[in-house]
Short mmCIF file of C-alpha atoms in Angstrom, two decimals:
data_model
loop_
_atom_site.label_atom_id
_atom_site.label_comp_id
_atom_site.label_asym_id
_atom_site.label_seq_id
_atom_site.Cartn_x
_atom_site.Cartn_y
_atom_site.Cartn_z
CA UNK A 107 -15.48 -7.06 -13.62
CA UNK A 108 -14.43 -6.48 -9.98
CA UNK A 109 -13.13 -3.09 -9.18
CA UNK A 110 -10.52 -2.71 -6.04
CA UNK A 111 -8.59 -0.55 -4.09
CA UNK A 112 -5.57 -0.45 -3.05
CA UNK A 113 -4.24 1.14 -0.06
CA UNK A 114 -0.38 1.85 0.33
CA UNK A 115 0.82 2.87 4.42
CA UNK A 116 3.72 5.00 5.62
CA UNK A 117 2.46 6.33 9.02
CA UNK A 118 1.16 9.69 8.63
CA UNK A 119 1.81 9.86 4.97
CA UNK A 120 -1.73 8.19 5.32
CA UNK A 121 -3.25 11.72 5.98
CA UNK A 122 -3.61 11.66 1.87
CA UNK A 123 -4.99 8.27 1.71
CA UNK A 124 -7.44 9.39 4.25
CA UNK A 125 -8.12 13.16 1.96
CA UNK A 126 -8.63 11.05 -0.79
CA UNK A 127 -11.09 8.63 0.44
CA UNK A 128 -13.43 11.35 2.69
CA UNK A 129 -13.73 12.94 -1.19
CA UNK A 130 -14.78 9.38 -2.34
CA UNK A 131 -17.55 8.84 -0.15
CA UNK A 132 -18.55 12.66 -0.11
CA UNK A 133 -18.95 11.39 -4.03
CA UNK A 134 -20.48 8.15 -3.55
CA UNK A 135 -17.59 6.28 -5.08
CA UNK A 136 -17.35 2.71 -4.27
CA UNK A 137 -15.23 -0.56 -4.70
CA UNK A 138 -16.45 -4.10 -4.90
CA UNK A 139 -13.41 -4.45 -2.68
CA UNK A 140 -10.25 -2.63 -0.42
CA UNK A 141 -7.36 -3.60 0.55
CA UNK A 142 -4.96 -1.59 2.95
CA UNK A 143 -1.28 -2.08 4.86
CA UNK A 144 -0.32 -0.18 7.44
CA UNK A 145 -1.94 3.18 7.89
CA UNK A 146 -3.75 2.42 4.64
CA UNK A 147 -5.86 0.07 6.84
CA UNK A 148 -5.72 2.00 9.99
CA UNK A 149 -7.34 4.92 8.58
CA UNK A 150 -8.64 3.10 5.12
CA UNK A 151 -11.06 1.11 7.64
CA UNK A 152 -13.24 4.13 7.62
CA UNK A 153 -14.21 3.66 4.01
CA UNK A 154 -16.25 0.82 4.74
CA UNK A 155 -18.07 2.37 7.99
CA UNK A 156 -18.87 5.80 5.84
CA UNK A 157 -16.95 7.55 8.91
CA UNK A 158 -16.20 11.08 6.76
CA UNK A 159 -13.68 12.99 8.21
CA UNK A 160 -13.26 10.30 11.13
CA UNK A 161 -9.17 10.03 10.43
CA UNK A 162 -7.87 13.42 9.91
CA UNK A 163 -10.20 14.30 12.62
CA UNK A 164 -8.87 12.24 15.64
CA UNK A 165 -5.03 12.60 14.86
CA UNK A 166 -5.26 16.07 14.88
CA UNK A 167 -6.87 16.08 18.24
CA UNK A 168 -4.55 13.71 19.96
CA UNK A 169 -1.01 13.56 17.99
CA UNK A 170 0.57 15.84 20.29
CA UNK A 171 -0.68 13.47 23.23
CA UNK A 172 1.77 11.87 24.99
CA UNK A 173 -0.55 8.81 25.26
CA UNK A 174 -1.41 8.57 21.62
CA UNK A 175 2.05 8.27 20.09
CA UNK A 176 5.58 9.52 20.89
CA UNK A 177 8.60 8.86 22.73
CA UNK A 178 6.18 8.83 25.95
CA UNK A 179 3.75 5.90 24.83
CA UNK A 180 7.02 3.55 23.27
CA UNK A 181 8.95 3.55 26.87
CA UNK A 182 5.54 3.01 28.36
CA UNK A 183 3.93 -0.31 26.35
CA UNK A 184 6.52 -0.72 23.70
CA UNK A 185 4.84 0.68 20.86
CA UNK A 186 5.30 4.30 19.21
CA UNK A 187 1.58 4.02 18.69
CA UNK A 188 0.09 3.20 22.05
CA UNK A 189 -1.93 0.59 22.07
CA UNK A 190 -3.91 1.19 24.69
CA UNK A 191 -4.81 4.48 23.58
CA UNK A 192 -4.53 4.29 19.58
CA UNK A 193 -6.61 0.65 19.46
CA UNK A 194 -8.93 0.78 22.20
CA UNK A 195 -9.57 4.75 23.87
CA UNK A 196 -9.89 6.30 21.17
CA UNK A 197 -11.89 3.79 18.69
CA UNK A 198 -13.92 2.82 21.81
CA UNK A 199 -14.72 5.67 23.73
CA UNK A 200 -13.29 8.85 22.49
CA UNK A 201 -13.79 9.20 18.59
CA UNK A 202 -15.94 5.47 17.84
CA UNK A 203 -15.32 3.17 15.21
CA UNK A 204 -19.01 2.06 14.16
CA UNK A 205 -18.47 -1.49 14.28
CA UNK A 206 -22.45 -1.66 13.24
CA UNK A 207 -22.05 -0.06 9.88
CA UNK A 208 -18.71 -2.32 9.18
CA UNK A 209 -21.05 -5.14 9.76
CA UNK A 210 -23.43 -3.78 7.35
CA UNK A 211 -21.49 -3.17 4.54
CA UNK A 212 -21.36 -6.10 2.66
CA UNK A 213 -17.75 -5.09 0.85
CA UNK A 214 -14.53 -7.08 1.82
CA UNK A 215 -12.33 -5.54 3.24
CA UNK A 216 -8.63 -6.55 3.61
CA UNK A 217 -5.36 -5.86 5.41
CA UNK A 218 -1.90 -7.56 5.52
CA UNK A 219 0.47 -8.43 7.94
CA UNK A 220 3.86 -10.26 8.02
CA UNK A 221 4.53 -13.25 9.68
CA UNK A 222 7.90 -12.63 11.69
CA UNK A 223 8.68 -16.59 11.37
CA UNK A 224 7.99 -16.86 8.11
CA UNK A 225 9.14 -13.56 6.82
CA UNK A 226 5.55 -14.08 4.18
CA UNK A 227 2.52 -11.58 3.83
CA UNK A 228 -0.64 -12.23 5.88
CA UNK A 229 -3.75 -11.61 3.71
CA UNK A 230 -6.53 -11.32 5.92
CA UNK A 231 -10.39 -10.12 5.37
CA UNK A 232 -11.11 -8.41 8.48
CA UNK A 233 -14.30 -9.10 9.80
CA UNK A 234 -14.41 -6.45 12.68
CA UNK A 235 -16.01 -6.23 16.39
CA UNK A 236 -15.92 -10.18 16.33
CA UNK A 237 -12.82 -10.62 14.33
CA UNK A 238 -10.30 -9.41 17.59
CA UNK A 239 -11.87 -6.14 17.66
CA UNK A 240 -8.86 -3.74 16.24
CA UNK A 241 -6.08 -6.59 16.44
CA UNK A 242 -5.91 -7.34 12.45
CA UNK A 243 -5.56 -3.28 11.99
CA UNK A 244 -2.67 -2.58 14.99
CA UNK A 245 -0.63 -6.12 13.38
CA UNK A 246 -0.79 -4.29 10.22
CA UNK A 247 0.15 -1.04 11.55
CA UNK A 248 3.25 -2.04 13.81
CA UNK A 249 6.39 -0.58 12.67
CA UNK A 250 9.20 -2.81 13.13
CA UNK A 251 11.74 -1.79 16.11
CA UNK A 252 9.10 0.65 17.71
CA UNK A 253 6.61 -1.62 17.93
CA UNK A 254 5.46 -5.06 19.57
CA UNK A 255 4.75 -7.78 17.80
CA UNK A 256 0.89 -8.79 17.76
CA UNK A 257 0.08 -12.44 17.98
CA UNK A 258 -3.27 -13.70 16.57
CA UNK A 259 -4.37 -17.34 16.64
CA UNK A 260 -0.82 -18.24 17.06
CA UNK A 261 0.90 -16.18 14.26
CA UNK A 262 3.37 -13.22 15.38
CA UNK A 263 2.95 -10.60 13.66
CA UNK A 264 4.44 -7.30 12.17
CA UNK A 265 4.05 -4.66 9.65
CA UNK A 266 2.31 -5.31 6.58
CA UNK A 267 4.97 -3.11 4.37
CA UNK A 268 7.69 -5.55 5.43
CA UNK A 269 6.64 -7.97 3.30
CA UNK A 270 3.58 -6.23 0.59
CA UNK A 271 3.57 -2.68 1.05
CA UNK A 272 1.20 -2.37 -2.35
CA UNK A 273 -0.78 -5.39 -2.89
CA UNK A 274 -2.12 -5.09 -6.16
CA UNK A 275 -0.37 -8.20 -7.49
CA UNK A 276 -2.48 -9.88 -4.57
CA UNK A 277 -5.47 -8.03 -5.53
CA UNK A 278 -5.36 -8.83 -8.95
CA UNK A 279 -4.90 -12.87 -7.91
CA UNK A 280 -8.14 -12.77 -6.02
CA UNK A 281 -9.79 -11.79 -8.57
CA UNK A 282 -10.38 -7.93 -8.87
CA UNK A 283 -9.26 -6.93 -11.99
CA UNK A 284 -9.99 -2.91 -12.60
CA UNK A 285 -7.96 -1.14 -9.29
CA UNK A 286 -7.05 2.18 -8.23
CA UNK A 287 -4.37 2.23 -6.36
CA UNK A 288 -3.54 4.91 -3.93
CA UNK A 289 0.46 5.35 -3.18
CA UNK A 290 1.84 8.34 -0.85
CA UNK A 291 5.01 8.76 -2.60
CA UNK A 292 5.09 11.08 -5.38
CA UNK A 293 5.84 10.17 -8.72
CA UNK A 294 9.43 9.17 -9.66
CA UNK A 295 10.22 8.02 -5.73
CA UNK A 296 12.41 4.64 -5.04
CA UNK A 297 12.94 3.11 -1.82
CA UNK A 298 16.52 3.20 -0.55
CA UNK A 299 17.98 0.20 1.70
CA UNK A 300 16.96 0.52 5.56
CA UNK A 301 19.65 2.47 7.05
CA UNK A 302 18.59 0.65 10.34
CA UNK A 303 19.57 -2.57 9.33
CA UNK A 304 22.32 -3.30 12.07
CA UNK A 305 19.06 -2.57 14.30
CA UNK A 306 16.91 -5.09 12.47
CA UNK A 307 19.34 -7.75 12.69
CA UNK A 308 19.88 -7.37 16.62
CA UNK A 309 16.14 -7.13 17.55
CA UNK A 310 15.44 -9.95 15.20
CA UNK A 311 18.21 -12.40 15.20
CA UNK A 312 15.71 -14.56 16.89
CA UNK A 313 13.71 -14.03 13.19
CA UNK A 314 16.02 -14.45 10.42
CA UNK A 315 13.32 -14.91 7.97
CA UNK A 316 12.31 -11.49 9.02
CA UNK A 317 15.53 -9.90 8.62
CA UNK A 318 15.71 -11.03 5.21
CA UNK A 319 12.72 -9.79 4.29
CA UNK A 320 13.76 -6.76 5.95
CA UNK A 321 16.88 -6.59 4.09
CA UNK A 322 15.32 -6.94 0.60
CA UNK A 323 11.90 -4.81 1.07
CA UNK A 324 13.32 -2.02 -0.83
CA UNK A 325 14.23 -4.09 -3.88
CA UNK A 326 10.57 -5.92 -3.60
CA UNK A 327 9.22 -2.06 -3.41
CA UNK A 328 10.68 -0.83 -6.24
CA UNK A 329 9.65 -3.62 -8.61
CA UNK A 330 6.15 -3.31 -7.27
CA UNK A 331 6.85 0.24 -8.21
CA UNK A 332 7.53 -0.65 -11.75
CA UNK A 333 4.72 -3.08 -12.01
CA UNK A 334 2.33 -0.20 -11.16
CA UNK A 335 3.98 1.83 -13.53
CA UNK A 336 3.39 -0.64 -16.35
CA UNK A 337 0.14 -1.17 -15.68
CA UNK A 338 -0.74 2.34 -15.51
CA UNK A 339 1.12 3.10 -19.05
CA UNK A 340 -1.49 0.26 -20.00
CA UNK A 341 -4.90 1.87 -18.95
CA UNK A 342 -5.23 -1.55 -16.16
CA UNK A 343 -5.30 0.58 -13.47
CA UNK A 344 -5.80 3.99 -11.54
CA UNK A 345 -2.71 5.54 -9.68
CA UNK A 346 -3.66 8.07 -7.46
CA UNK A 347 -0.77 9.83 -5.81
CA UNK A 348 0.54 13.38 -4.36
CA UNK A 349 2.55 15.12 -7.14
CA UNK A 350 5.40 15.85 -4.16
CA UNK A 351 6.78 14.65 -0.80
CA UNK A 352 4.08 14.80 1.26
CA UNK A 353 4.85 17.73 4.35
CA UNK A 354 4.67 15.08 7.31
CA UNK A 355 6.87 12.93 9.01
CA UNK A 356 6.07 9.19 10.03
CA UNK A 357 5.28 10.45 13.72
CA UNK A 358 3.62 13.85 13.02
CA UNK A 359 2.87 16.48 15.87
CA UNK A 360 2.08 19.22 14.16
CA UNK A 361 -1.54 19.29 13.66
CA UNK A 362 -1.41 21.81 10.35
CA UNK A 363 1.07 19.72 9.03
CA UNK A 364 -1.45 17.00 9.02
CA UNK A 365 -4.40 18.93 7.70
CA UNK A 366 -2.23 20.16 4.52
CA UNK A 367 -1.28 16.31 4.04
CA UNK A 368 -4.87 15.60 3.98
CA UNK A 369 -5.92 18.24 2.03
CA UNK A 370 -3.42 17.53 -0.45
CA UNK A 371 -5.37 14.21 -0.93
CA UNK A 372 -8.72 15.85 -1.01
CA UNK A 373 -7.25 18.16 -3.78
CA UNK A 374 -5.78 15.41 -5.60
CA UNK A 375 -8.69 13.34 -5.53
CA UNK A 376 -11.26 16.20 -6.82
CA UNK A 377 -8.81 16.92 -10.55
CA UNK A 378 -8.85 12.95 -10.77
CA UNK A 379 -12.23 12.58 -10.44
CA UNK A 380 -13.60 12.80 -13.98
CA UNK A 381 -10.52 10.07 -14.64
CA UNK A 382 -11.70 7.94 -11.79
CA UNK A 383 -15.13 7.96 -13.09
CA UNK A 384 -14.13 7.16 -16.59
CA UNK A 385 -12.03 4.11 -15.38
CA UNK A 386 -14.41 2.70 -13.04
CA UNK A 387 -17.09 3.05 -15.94
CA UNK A 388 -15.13 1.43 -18.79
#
């Protein structure tokens, strides 16, 4: 048996993910394996180094700077999320990433990206410092139309929630078959159609493999959705997820607003924790 998890994004809806997972290793939980898309591997990434409180503790500090994220940092380098600042100040020099006890830990960890030629999920173990230091985790972070493109060893790439926003399905190929997944939409939720599709198709017409993939992601969603579901109903895996729309939006400047997102997921995470341990157990 090979327990995973699996880490679902949507920007700062990842303030839960990041709740949960400070409980876990307050807890000593572990995973023979992660996976994580999107925020789910931008602040997921912690779980490996043992970084409690790492994530909730550096976006409250610097979301209302103008050079972390904003309309400020998109004009400037043509990303929402600077680069400059979100990938390499603060990891590097103002709140460090410990690239030493990544190194150490000898669990995979994983992160997807989409190929914007090919329209396909990127499945990548990232290996850290040596492994184009935070490159793998800003690809799988970069919202589409507010974001650049990343290129790595010759692939361009996007978001990984283009193309697998919840990777179980992946997961489960790879071999780990007992996963908790952790989602940031509450129960019942199903993704509507981009209403920024003209968008997509202008800023991508270069792409069209993209665009499609853009243009179905909500139908791939939602039957991922109902996978999860199934499989839950069955006792194959763990859902973890907020009972209610979480109170943040994608770009959150309200520090509070941040904290209550995150302790939402530390709450949620201490009532399933007799559940969790049971499941992992079994």
């Amino acid at each position: 048996m090979k327990t995973g998890l699996v880490l679902e994004g949507g920007a700062m809806r990842g303030m839960f993910t990041a709740g949960v997972l400070d409980v876990f290793m307050e807890k000593g939980i572990t995973f023979d394996g992660v996976i994580g898309v999107s925020a789910g591997a931008a602040f997921g990434v912690n779980f490996k180094t043992g970084q409690i409180g790492r994530a909730i503790r550096y976006n409250k500090r610097y979301c209302r700077d103008k050079r972390y994220c904003g309309l400020w940092a998109l004009l400037r380098d043509g990303n929402i999320y600077s680069r400059d600042f979100c990938y390499e100040e603060v990891p590097l020099k103002l709140d460090k990433f410990d690239f030493e006890a990544y190194s150490r830990n000898p669990m995979p960890f994983y992160v997807v990206a989409t190929d914007i030629e090919t329209g396909e999920p990127v499945y990548h173990e990232y290996g850290g410092w040596e492994d184009h230091t935070f490159e793998w985790i800003r690809a799988s972070a970069s919202m589409p139309l507010v974001s650049q493109m990343v290129e790595i060893e010759g692939r361009k790439l996007l978001d990984g929630g283009i193309s697998d926003s919840i990777p179980l399905r992946y997961f489960e190929s790879i071999g780990y078959n007992r996963n908790v997944v952790i989602l940031t939409q509450p129960p019942m939720y199903e993704k509507k159609e981009n209403g920024l599709l003209f968008a997509v198709r202008l800023m991508y017409r270069k792409y069209p493999e993209l665009v499609k993939a853009m243009e179905t992601r909500h139908l791939r969603y939602n039957d991922t959705l109902r996978y999860i579901e199934e499989q839950e109903r069955a006792g194959e895996i763990l859902v973890i997820r907020p009972d209610a729309p979480l109170p943040v939006s994608r770009v959150e400047k309200k520090p509070e607003r941040l904290q209550a997102a995150y302790d939402i997921g530390r709450e949620t995470a201490f009532k399933q924790m007799e559940a969790l341990r049971a499941f992992l157990c079994k």
